[in-house]
Short mmCIF file of C-alpha atoms and ligand atoms in Angstrom, two decimals:
data_model
loop_
_atom_site.label_atom_id
_atom_site.label_comp_id
_atom_site.label_asym_id
_atom_site.label_seq_id
_atom_site.Cartn_x
_atom_site.Cartn_y
_atom_site.Cartn_z
CA MET A 827 98.91 122.04 107.19
CA GLY A 828 98.56 120.39 103.51
CA ASN A 829 98.67 116.23 103.07
CA PRO A 830 100.39 114.20 106.36
CA TRP A 831 103.58 112.84 104.49
CA TRP A 832 102.17 109.31 104.72
CA ARG A 833 99.06 109.40 102.56
CA GLU A 834 100.98 109.12 98.98
CA ALA A 835 104.18 107.85 100.19
CA VAL A 836 106.40 105.17 98.61
CA VAL A 837 107.43 102.79 101.75
CA TYR A 838 110.23 100.40 101.46
CA GLU A 839 109.75 97.47 103.31
CA ILE A 840 113.11 95.90 104.68
CA TYR A 841 112.57 92.55 105.62
CA VAL A 842 116.52 93.31 108.58
CA ARG A 843 117.55 89.30 107.90
CA SER A 844 117.76 89.62 104.84
CA PHE A 845 118.99 92.96 103.85
CA ALA A 846 122.29 93.84 104.89
CA ASP A 847 124.73 92.06 106.93
CA ALA A 848 127.52 94.25 108.56
CA SER A 849 128.54 92.19 111.10
CA GLY A 850 129.40 89.23 109.05
CA ASP A 851 127.68 86.53 110.44
CA GLY A 852 125.07 85.98 107.60
CA VAL A 853 122.80 87.49 108.86
CA GLY A 854 121.29 90.99 107.90
CA ASP A 855 121.62 93.58 110.93
CA LEU A 856 120.14 97.26 112.01
CA ALA A 857 123.68 98.11 110.72
CA GLY A 858 123.36 96.74 107.99
CA VAL A 859 120.37 98.61 107.18
CA ARG A 860 122.11 101.96 108.30
CA GLN A 861 125.35 101.41 105.62
CA ARG A 862 122.31 100.85 102.58
CA LEU A 863 120.46 104.18 103.59
CA PRO A 864 122.06 105.73 100.86
CA TYR A 865 120.69 103.94 98.50
CA LEU A 866 117.35 103.98 99.42
CA ALA A 867 117.31 107.68 99.34
CA GLU A 868 118.59 107.35 96.03
CA LEU A 869 116.20 104.41 94.91
CA GLY A 870 114.00 107.45 95.80
CA VAL A 871 111.46 105.88 98.27
CA ASP A 872 110.26 108.24 101.48
CA ALA A 873 109.88 106.27 103.97
CA ILE A 874 111.47 102.53 105.32
CA TRP A 875 109.34 100.00 107.32
CA LEU A 876 111.45 97.32 109.34
CA THR A 877 110.11 94.19 110.41
CA PRO A 878 110.81 92.81 113.67
CA PHE A 879 114.29 93.55 114.97
CA TYR A 880 113.40 92.42 118.97
CA ARG A 881 115.19 89.69 121.35
CA SER A 882 113.76 86.69 119.41
CA PRO A 883 114.14 83.15 119.32
CA MET A 884 113.30 83.63 115.82
CA ALA A 885 110.88 80.87 115.70
CA ASP A 886 108.85 83.12 113.25
CA GLY A 887 112.12 85.58 111.78
CA GLY A 888 111.56 87.72 115.37
CA TYR A 889 107.72 87.74 114.52
CA ASP A 890 107.88 86.21 118.20
CA VAL A 891 108.77 88.91 120.16
CA ALA A 892 110.39 88.03 124.01
CA ASP A 893 111.16 92.04 124.53
CA HIS A 894 109.83 94.36 122.78
CA ARG A 895 111.79 96.96 124.05
CA ASP A 896 115.08 95.56 122.97
CA VAL A 897 117.08 95.05 119.98
CA ASP A 898 118.36 90.74 119.86
CA PRO A 899 121.85 90.74 119.43
CA LEU A 900 121.96 89.10 115.66
CA PHE A 901 120.29 92.51 115.14
CA GLY A 902 122.20 95.46 116.71
CA THR A 903 121.73 97.14 120.11
CA LEU A 904 118.96 100.08 120.60
CA ASP A 905 122.39 102.42 120.06
CA ASP A 906 122.46 100.73 116.80
CA PHE A 907 118.61 101.41 115.87
CA ASP A 908 118.97 105.24 117.10
CA ALA A 909 122.02 105.79 115.23
CA MET A 910 120.14 104.25 112.06
CA VAL A 911 117.47 106.54 112.89
CA ALA A 912 118.97 109.66 113.00
CA ASP A 913 121.06 108.40 109.44
CA ALA A 914 117.38 107.82 108.44
CA HIS A 915 116.26 111.36 109.03
CA ALA A 916 119.56 113.24 107.95
CA LEU A 917 118.54 112.00 104.15
CA GLY A 918 114.87 112.14 104.69
CA LEU A 919 113.37 108.75 104.86
CA ARG A 920 110.50 108.11 107.82
CA VAL A 921 110.97 105.07 110.00
CA ILE A 922 108.33 102.69 110.71
CA VAL A 923 108.92 99.95 112.77
CA ASP A 924 106.57 96.50 113.63
CA ILE A 925 104.12 96.20 116.41
CA VAL A 926 103.44 92.41 117.32
CA PRO A 927 100.44 92.46 119.34
CA ASN A 928 98.65 89.15 119.09
CA HIS A 929 101.16 87.17 120.37
CA SER A 930 104.24 87.16 121.84
CA SER A 931 107.51 84.36 121.81
CA SER A 932 107.09 82.08 124.50
CA ALA A 933 110.33 82.64 125.90
CA HIS A 934 108.81 86.23 126.86
CA ALA A 935 109.11 86.71 130.75
CA TRP A 936 105.62 86.86 130.78
CA PHE A 937 104.96 83.14 129.12
CA GLN A 938 108.26 81.87 130.87
CA ALA A 939 105.78 82.62 133.98
CA ALA A 940 102.97 81.65 132.96
CA ARG A 941 104.60 77.84 132.71
CA ARG A 942 105.45 78.17 135.96
CA GLY A 943 101.33 78.82 136.60
CA GLU A 944 102.20 82.28 136.99
CA GLY A 945 100.25 85.39 135.38
CA ARG A 946 98.39 82.84 132.84
CA GLU A 947 95.48 85.04 132.34
CA ARG A 948 97.76 87.17 130.06
CA TYR A 949 97.95 84.46 127.41
CA ILE A 950 94.61 82.36 126.42
CA PHE A 951 94.81 78.96 128.64
CA ARG A 952 91.97 76.35 129.65
CA ASP A 953 91.42 73.10 130.37
CA GLY A 954 90.75 69.94 128.57
CA GLY A 955 91.51 66.96 128.30
CA GLU A 956 93.18 64.53 125.82
CA LEU A 957 91.93 67.03 122.92
CA PRO A 958 92.49 70.68 123.11
CA PRO A 959 89.56 72.76 123.75
CA ASN A 960 88.55 74.08 120.62
CA ASP A 961 88.29 72.68 116.93
CA TRP A 962 90.99 75.62 115.58
CA GLN A 963 93.83 75.34 113.82
CA SER A 964 97.60 77.27 113.04
CA VAL A 965 97.52 79.34 110.12
CA PHE A 966 101.03 77.76 110.03
CA GLY A 967 99.66 73.86 109.98
CA GLY A 968 98.38 71.74 112.99
CA PRO A 969 96.24 72.36 115.99
CA ALA A 970 96.51 76.38 117.90
CA TRP A 971 96.58 74.07 121.14
CA THR A 972 99.49 73.25 123.06
CA ARG A 973 98.88 71.54 126.22
CA LEU A 974 101.67 72.32 128.99
CA PRO A 975 103.39 69.60 131.15
CA ASP A 976 100.56 69.99 134.23
CA GLY A 977 97.28 69.21 131.32
CA GLN A 978 96.22 73.08 130.57
CA TRP A 979 96.12 74.50 127.05
CA TYR A 980 97.53 77.57 125.95
CA LEU A 981 96.12 78.95 122.42
CA HIS A 982 98.30 79.71 119.84
CA LEU A 983 96.90 81.06 115.78
CA PHE A 984 100.39 80.58 114.91
CA ASP A 985 103.39 78.25 115.92
CA SER A 986 103.75 77.10 119.23
CA ALA A 987 106.03 79.13 119.76
CA GLN A 988 103.60 82.00 119.39
CA PRO A 989 101.39 81.85 121.97
CA ASP A 990 98.31 84.40 121.52
CA PHE A 991 97.78 87.32 124.44
CA ASN A 992 94.54 87.79 125.97
CA TRP A 993 92.95 91.56 125.23
CA ARG A 994 90.76 90.55 127.63
CA ASN A 995 93.05 91.41 129.85
CA PRO A 996 93.92 95.18 131.01
CA GLU A 997 97.42 94.21 131.72
CA VAL A 998 98.16 93.87 128.21
CA HIS A 999 96.49 96.74 127.37
CA ALA A 1000 98.97 98.70 129.51
CA GLU A 1001 101.92 96.74 127.87
CA PHE A 1002 101.53 98.02 124.23
CA LEU A 1003 100.41 101.58 125.60
CA ASP A 1004 103.37 102.06 126.69
CA VAL A 1005 105.35 99.76 123.95
CA LEU A 1006 104.35 102.21 121.33
CA ARG A 1007 105.44 104.94 123.82
CA PHE A 1008 109.31 103.40 123.92
CA TRP A 1009 109.82 103.46 119.96
CA LEU A 1010 107.71 106.93 119.77
CA ASP A 1011 109.98 107.99 122.06
CA ARG A 1012 113.29 106.85 120.29
CA GLY A 1013 111.91 108.84 116.99
CA VAL A 1014 109.65 106.23 115.01
CA ASP A 1015 107.23 107.18 112.76
CA GLY A 1016 104.96 104.69 112.67
CA PHE A 1017 104.18 100.75 113.03
CA ARG A 1018 102.89 98.40 111.09
CA ILE A 1019 100.28 96.65 112.89
CA ASP A 1020 101.25 92.21 112.82
CA VAL A 1021 97.87 90.43 112.74
CA ALA A 1022 95.69 93.57 112.93
CA MET A 1023 92.46 91.97 113.31
CA GLY A 1024 93.87 89.20 115.93
CA LEU A 1025 94.03 89.94 119.17
CA TYR A 1026 90.34 89.15 120.42
CA LYS A 1027 88.53 86.20 120.07
CA ALA A 1028 84.77 85.16 120.58
CA GLU A 1029 83.44 84.29 124.18
CA GLY A 1030 83.39 80.73 124.74
CA LEU A 1031 85.75 79.88 122.17
CA PRO A 1032 83.22 78.68 119.67
CA ASP A 1033 84.30 74.95 117.57
CA THR A 1034 84.23 76.35 114.08
CA PRO A 1035 84.18 74.49 110.58
CA VAL A 1036 87.51 74.33 108.87
CA GLU A 1037 86.10 76.33 106.18
CA ARG A 1038 85.23 79.47 108.58
CA GLN A 1039 88.46 79.72 110.42
CA ALA A 1040 90.16 81.08 106.92
CA PHE A 1041 90.74 85.08 107.85
CA ARG A 1042 86.57 85.56 107.46
CA THR A 1043 84.48 88.68 108.56
CA GLU A 1044 82.28 85.98 109.87
CA SER A 1045 84.96 84.02 112.10
CA PRO A 1046 85.53 83.79 115.87
CA ILE A 1047 88.82 83.94 115.28
CA TRP A 1048 89.21 87.12 113.80
CA GLY A 1049 87.85 90.49 113.51
CA GLN A 1050 86.13 90.80 116.65
CA PRO A 1051 84.62 94.15 116.91
CA GLU A 1052 86.75 94.76 120.37
CA VAL A 1053 89.19 95.18 118.63
CA HIS A 1054 88.45 98.36 117.47
CA GLU A 1055 88.77 99.72 120.96
CA VAL A 1056 92.60 99.34 121.06
CA TYR A 1057 93.20 100.93 117.43
CA ARG A 1058 91.11 104.13 119.05
CA GLN A 1059 93.40 103.91 121.84
CA TRP A 1060 96.12 103.53 120.08
CA ARG A 1061 95.56 106.33 117.44
CA LYS A 1062 95.06 109.03 120.58
CA VAL A 1063 98.35 108.47 121.70
CA LEU A 1064 99.53 108.70 118.24
CA ASP A 1065 98.00 111.90 118.02
CA SER A 1066 99.77 113.14 121.22
CA TYR A 1067 103.01 113.12 119.64
CA ASP A 1068 103.58 115.66 116.89
CA GLY A 1069 105.13 114.69 113.39
CA ASP A 1070 102.22 113.26 112.08
CA ARG A 1071 102.86 109.37 113.16
CA MET A 1072 101.24 107.00 111.98
CA ALA A 1073 99.73 103.56 111.80
CA VAL A 1074 99.26 100.89 108.97
CA GLY A 1075 98.08 97.84 109.90
CA GLU A 1076 97.75 94.21 108.36
CA VAL A 1077 94.26 93.65 108.05
CA TRP A 1078 93.18 89.76 106.54
CA THR A 1079 89.61 89.64 105.69
CA ASP A 1080 87.21 89.43 102.83
CA SER A 1081 85.13 92.60 102.86
CA ILE A 1082 85.67 95.95 101.98
CA GLU A 1083 83.23 96.56 104.68
CA ASP A 1084 84.82 95.24 107.17
CA LEU A 1085 88.22 96.55 106.30
CA ALA A 1086 86.35 99.83 106.21
CA LEU A 1087 85.63 99.86 110.21
CA TYR A 1088 89.61 99.68 111.17
CA LEU A 1089 90.07 103.13 109.26
CA ARG A 1090 87.38 105.43 109.90
CA PRO A 1091 88.94 108.50 111.60
CA ASP A 1092 89.85 107.16 115.05
CA GLU A 1093 91.34 104.47 113.78
CA LEU A 1094 94.44 103.29 111.78
CA HIS A 1095 95.51 106.16 108.79
CA GLN A 1096 96.08 103.02 106.52
CA SER A 1097 95.59 99.15 105.72
CA PHE A 1098 97.39 97.27 103.80
CA ASN A 1099 95.83 96.66 100.06
CA PHE A 1100 96.29 92.95 99.93
CA ALA A 1101 93.11 92.91 97.19
CA TRP A 1102 95.99 94.12 94.88
CA MET A 1103 98.11 92.19 95.74
CA GLU A 1104 96.28 89.36 94.90
CA ALA A 1105 94.77 90.38 92.12
CA PRO A 1106 95.54 87.81 88.95
CA TRP A 1107 97.03 89.91 85.57
CA SER A 1108 93.63 91.63 84.56
CA PRO A 1109 92.27 94.77 83.54
CA THR A 1110 89.19 93.43 84.81
CA ALA A 1111 90.43 92.63 88.21
CA PHE A 1112 92.37 95.31 88.44
CA ARG A 1113 89.46 97.78 87.96
CA THR A 1114 87.63 96.53 90.65
CA VAL A 1115 90.12 96.82 92.77
CA ILE A 1116 91.06 99.85 92.18
CA ASP A 1117 86.89 100.86 92.16
CA ASP A 1118 86.59 98.88 95.34
CA THR A 1119 89.48 100.76 97.74
CA MET A 1120 88.55 104.32 96.36
CA ALA A 1121 84.77 103.37 97.10
CA ILE A 1122 86.34 103.52 101.12
CA GLY A 1123 87.34 106.88 101.44
CA ALA A 1124 90.39 106.13 103.92
CA SER A 1125 93.78 106.72 102.38
CA PRO A 1126 94.29 103.91 99.83
CA THR A 1127 97.11 102.15 99.59
CA TRP A 1128 98.75 99.74 96.89
CA VAL A 1129 100.83 96.78 97.26
CA LEU A 1130 102.74 93.75 94.91
CA SER A 1131 104.84 91.84 97.87
CA ASN A 1132 105.99 91.54 100.67
CA HIS A 1133 107.83 89.03 103.26
CA ASP A 1134 104.70 86.76 103.36
CA VAL A 1135 104.28 86.36 99.76
CA VAL A 1136 105.84 84.45 96.28
CA ARG A 1137 107.11 87.58 94.82
CA HIS A 1138 105.17 89.54 92.02
CA VAL A 1139 107.61 88.67 88.99
CA THR A 1140 106.68 84.99 89.63
CA ARG A 1141 103.57 85.17 90.16
CA TYR A 1142 102.42 87.13 86.80
CA GLY A 1143 105.19 84.84 85.28
CA GLU A 1144 102.60 81.87 86.09
CA GLY A 1145 105.34 80.04 88.77
CA LEU A 1146 108.43 80.21 86.86
CA PRO A 1147 110.68 82.40 88.18
CA TYR A 1148 112.84 83.96 85.53
CA SER A 1149 109.71 84.43 83.05
CA THR A 1150 110.32 87.64 81.00
CA THR A 1151 107.34 88.15 81.23
CA GLY A 1152 106.57 88.09 84.68
CA LEU A 1153 109.54 91.00 85.02
CA ALA A 1154 107.42 92.85 82.29
CA ARG A 1155 103.88 92.46 84.41
CA ALA A 1156 105.89 93.45 87.45
CA ARG A 1157 106.95 96.21 85.52
CA ALA A 1158 104.10 97.65 84.51
CA ALA A 1159 102.62 96.64 87.28
CA LEU A 1160 104.50 99.25 89.68
CA LEU A 1161 103.84 101.93 86.61
CA THR A 1162 100.16 101.22 87.84
CA MET A 1163 100.15 101.38 91.21
CA LEU A 1164 102.14 104.41 91.67
CA ALA A 1165 99.95 106.55 89.16
CA LEU A 1166 97.01 105.94 91.83
CA PRO A 1167 96.05 108.30 94.89
CA GLY A 1168 97.63 106.89 98.10
CA SER A 1169 100.48 105.48 98.66
CA ALA A 1170 102.26 102.53 97.85
CA TYR A 1171 104.78 99.94 99.76
CA LEU A 1172 107.59 98.25 98.01
CA TYR A 1173 109.25 94.64 99.55
CA GLN A 1174 113.05 94.72 99.09
CA GLY A 1175 114.43 93.65 95.92
CA GLU A 1176 111.34 94.10 94.55
CA GLU A 1177 113.24 96.54 92.42
CA LEU A 1178 115.94 94.75 91.47
CA GLY A 1179 113.11 92.52 89.97
CA LEU A 1180 114.13 89.56 91.98
CA PRO A 1181 112.15 85.97 91.62
CA GLU A 1182 110.75 83.83 93.95
CA VAL A 1183 113.63 81.49 94.33
CA THR A 1184 111.73 78.14 94.18
CA ASP A 1185 114.45 75.68 94.47
CA LEU A 1186 115.61 76.20 97.95
CA PRO A 1187 117.06 72.40 99.34
CA PRO A 1188 114.29 71.43 102.14
CA GLU A 1189 117.82 71.40 104.63
CA ALA A 1190 118.12 75.38 104.32
CA ARG A 1191 114.07 76.20 104.72
CA GLN A 1192 113.30 78.12 107.95
CA ASP A 1193 110.05 79.22 107.59
CA PRO A 1194 108.12 76.67 110.13
CA ILE A 1195 105.14 76.31 107.65
CA PHE A 1196 107.62 74.33 106.28
CA ALA A 1197 108.26 72.32 109.51
CA ARG A 1198 104.19 72.06 110.93
CA SER A 1199 103.21 70.85 107.67
CA GLU A 1200 106.26 67.99 107.42
CA GLY A 1201 107.55 69.25 104.64
CA LYS A 1202 104.17 70.05 101.98
CA VAL A 1203 103.76 73.56 102.20
CA PRO A 1204 107.44 75.09 100.89
CA GLY A 1205 106.66 78.24 103.54
CA ARG A 1206 107.89 81.67 102.76
CA ASP A 1207 111.15 81.19 102.51
CA GLY A 1208 112.16 81.77 98.91
CA CYS A 1209 110.67 85.42 99.36
CA ARG A 1210 113.24 86.03 102.44
CA VAL A 1211 116.31 85.20 100.54
CA PRO A 1212 119.45 88.00 100.91
CA LEU A 1213 119.64 90.36 98.98
CA PRO A 1214 122.58 90.99 95.94
CA TRP A 1215 124.57 94.11 96.39
CA SER A 1216 127.55 93.43 94.08
CA GLY A 1217 129.85 91.17 92.83
CA THR A 1218 129.86 88.19 90.59
CA ALA A 1219 129.09 85.18 93.74
CA ALA A 1220 127.69 84.60 96.65
CA PRO A 1221 127.66 86.59 99.16
CA TYR A 1222 126.91 89.47 96.42
CA GLY A 1223 128.36 91.85 98.84
CA PHE A 1224 125.38 91.04 101.36
CA SER A 1225 127.63 89.49 103.85
CA PRO A 1226 131.68 90.06 103.74
CA ALA A 1227 133.27 88.06 101.52
CA GLY A 1228 133.44 84.05 102.61
CA VAL A 1229 130.64 84.14 104.95
CA ALA A 1230 127.33 82.35 104.21
CA PRO A 1231 123.86 83.86 104.13
CA TRP A 1232 121.75 81.92 106.52
CA LEU A 1233 119.85 81.13 103.06
CA PRO A 1234 121.32 80.35 100.22
CA GLN A 1235 121.54 82.96 97.12
CA PRO A 1236 120.90 81.34 93.40
CA ILE A 1237 123.81 81.56 90.82
CA GLU A 1238 121.19 83.63 88.51
CA TRP A 1239 121.54 86.60 91.39
CA ALA A 1240 124.85 87.44 89.44
CA ALA A 1241 123.18 88.78 86.69
CA LEU A 1242 120.56 90.93 89.04
CA THR A 1243 122.96 92.19 91.86
CA ALA A 1244 122.28 96.63 92.96
CA GLY A 1245 125.81 97.39 91.39
CA ARG A 1246 125.48 95.64 88.11
CA GLN A 1247 121.75 97.17 87.78
CA ALA A 1248 123.15 100.73 88.73
CA SER A 1249 125.45 101.37 85.75
CA ASP A 1250 122.52 99.55 83.19
CA PRO A 1251 119.83 102.41 82.35
CA GLU A 1252 117.74 99.40 81.15
CA SER A 1253 117.71 97.35 84.00
CA THR A 1254 114.54 97.09 86.48
CA LEU A 1255 116.61 99.27 89.29
CA SER A 1256 117.14 102.11 87.13
CA PHE A 1257 113.34 101.67 86.01
CA TYR A 1258 112.72 101.82 89.42
CA ARG A 1259 114.77 105.06 90.21
CA ARG A 1260 112.87 106.95 87.23
CA ALA A 1261 109.19 105.88 88.28
CA LEU A 1262 110.01 106.65 91.74
CA GLN A 1263 111.42 110.26 90.09
CA ALA A 1264 108.61 110.80 87.78
CA ARG A 1265 106.31 109.91 90.75
CA ARG A 1266 107.95 112.69 93.03
CA VAL A 1267 107.96 115.31 90.54
CA LEU A 1268 104.34 115.17 89.70
CA ARG A 1269 102.80 114.12 93.33
CA GLY A 1270 100.99 117.16 94.38
CA SER A 1271 99.67 118.45 91.07
CA LEU A 1272 97.61 115.18 91.12
CA PRO A 1273 93.68 114.77 92.10
CA ALA A 1274 93.16 112.42 94.66
CA ARG A 1275 90.98 110.99 92.41
CA ILE A 1276 91.12 108.90 88.67
CA THR A 1277 88.71 109.60 86.27
CA TRP A 1278 88.03 105.95 83.47
CA LEU A 1279 88.68 106.26 79.82
CA ASP A 1280 87.17 104.42 77.34
CA SER A 1281 89.83 101.25 76.58
CA PRO A 1282 90.52 99.14 74.39
CA GLU A 1283 89.69 95.55 75.15
CA GLY A 1284 92.76 93.83 77.66
CA ALA A 1285 93.78 97.72 79.29
CA LEU A 1286 92.97 99.94 81.62
CA PHE A 1287 93.69 103.76 80.77
CA PHE A 1288 92.96 105.91 83.40
CA THR A 1289 93.65 109.86 83.80
CA ARG A 1290 94.75 111.78 87.32
CA GLY A 1291 94.61 115.93 86.04
CA PRO A 1292 97.68 115.75 83.92
CA LEU A 1293 99.02 112.55 84.11
CA THR A 1294 97.71 108.73 82.07
CA CYS A 1295 98.32 106.35 82.98
CA ALA A 1296 97.74 103.02 80.25
CA VAL A 1297 98.18 99.45 80.91
CA ASN A 1298 97.88 96.41 78.59
CA CYS A 1299 97.61 93.21 79.65
CA GLY A 1300 95.85 92.06 76.81
CA PHE A 1301 97.41 89.76 74.37
CA ASN A 1302 97.88 92.63 71.34
CA PRO A 1303 99.07 95.73 71.46
CA VAL A 1304 96.72 98.56 71.85
CA ARG A 1305 97.06 102.64 70.34
CA LEU A 1306 97.63 105.19 73.36
CA PRO A 1307 95.27 107.13 75.11
CA PRO A 1308 95.17 111.02 73.72
CA HIS A 1309 98.33 112.72 74.85
CA ASP A 1310 101.53 115.44 74.05
CA ARG A 1311 104.09 113.37 75.30
CA VAL A 1312 104.98 110.05 76.68
CA LEU A 1313 106.49 110.56 80.47
CA ILE A 1314 108.09 107.50 81.63
CA ALA A 1315 107.35 103.24 79.96
CA SER A 1316 107.72 100.82 81.57
CA ALA A 1317 109.35 98.89 78.26
CA PRO A 1318 110.28 100.35 74.82
CA LEU A 1319 107.00 101.92 73.50
CA SER A 1320 106.74 101.95 68.63
CA ASP A 1321 104.70 104.64 67.72
CA ASP A 1322 101.64 105.21 69.13
CA MET A 1323 101.23 101.71 70.52
CA LEU A 1324 101.91 99.90 73.60
CA PRO A 1325 103.05 96.16 73.87
CA PRO A 1326 101.10 93.73 76.01
CA ASP A 1327 102.15 93.62 79.25
CA THR A 1328 103.29 97.04 79.29
CA ALA A 1329 102.49 100.10 80.31
CA ALA A 1330 103.16 103.84 80.10
CA TRP A 1331 102.41 107.76 81.85
CA LEU A 1332 101.37 109.86 79.23
CA HIS A 1333 101.41 113.38 80.07
CA ARG A 1334 98.37 116.00 78.37
CA SER A 1335 98.52 119.38 79.14
C1 LIG B 1483 101.95 88.16 109.77
C2 LIG B 1483 103.43 88.48 109.66
O1 LIG B 1483 103.60 89.13 108.17
C3 LIG B 1483 104.56 86.73 109.27
O2 LIG B 1483 105.61 87.56 108.27
C4 LIG B 1483 104.35 86.07 110.20
O3 LIG B 1483 104.02 84.94 110.11
C5 LIG B 1483 102.36 86.45 110.96
N1 LIG B 1483 102.53 87.81 110.89
C6 LIG B 1483 103.04 86.11 112.59
O4 LIG B 1483 103.37 87.27 113.43
#
């Protein structure tokens, strides 16, 4: 039988709004994704994950879904979706779509009915007085409750335009089972589950101190035990289809033991490894995360960036967007994670070494976090700026010339376009292509476990069968571990030395 495809896959996250705009309205779309599929096949990824493209008023970039079974006109049509999936499959790329079960848009037909007083049991409505029913805060800032004119309050853990479903109502279960089948029947290979540890809230919705309201294990808001039965049901649906259909959960928790519960053999196939994404540039932090991840015993994943966090070039560069240190570390981190057992999730634009855009003008910002925090928290627009494909001026081939993309692109990106990098063997894009190719060559011949080697201060060395990976997080060059040849390095090596902020793959027979 061999390994299912997702176990060692490289999955590329497409934030659809910002990937490629074929329609010429300044917003990325499914036809744009379809046009650029050959680029992704050439890059060497195995699968794409598309963020929500469903009907939505876009209060939260599409994570406010108004109709789970249709494409928003901004992104195209169901026919565009089908054509994109057919092309992806023809190129050998699997397709994962986002499913958003914790909440809907306030424009969803169910919530529109609830506003009129019909079917409120599909959401979480409570009586209150002038004050909300409890002290819960929205993840995006401000109270997690909004009051309707008739005096009832509804719960929204995110924006007020994202009312939370009531998963204690069987109708919600039936609806989502049907939505899963709808997309599985259209040929999707898997689902990314948004806020997978949400869904159930503790009975009685008890008040809880603010410091316990974050994504914590012991919180009445997140990670209730009942949620696992949902994923057992979903797993049965996935297993009833051919072709190793899978689910990867967005599970935020502060406990490895809690995370492991979602990954039991009859639940989710994978969850994002946010501990890896959050680790500082430190060999001890990396080693701890790797050991903890491997200890779970489930299919590991590795991720450095996504559409919700500051891009890792900038994180590793201590907040400076165009830091050469940040870029060097980003390249080294890629090589390190590609050497580890499991699958790797890339975020669009990281293959171009894109930094966070830190200077977007306030009037351009669209993330609800910015508005809900009254401008105090910049929000996530800085990692969502549309990709630069070609040319020397905005919109850099993202949209047709003369069309302004939905977020402005920096002038510095003229040097970072995919077209320019494709012809430069030293570019980050060329490095990503070589790294993914090297991984493909080795994949299948590598054991599922790693062995740590003794390493000098500041560095981390490990082996996986014939592959040795060495990464130097320290300030001084270190001598490479024994090898007969260098397979690939994130920066030039001199003699037998590994410079700071560099990683290398070595072969030893
Ligand atoms: C997680 C998504 O990645 C994020 O973009 C979104 O705002 C929240 N879930 C709410 O759906």
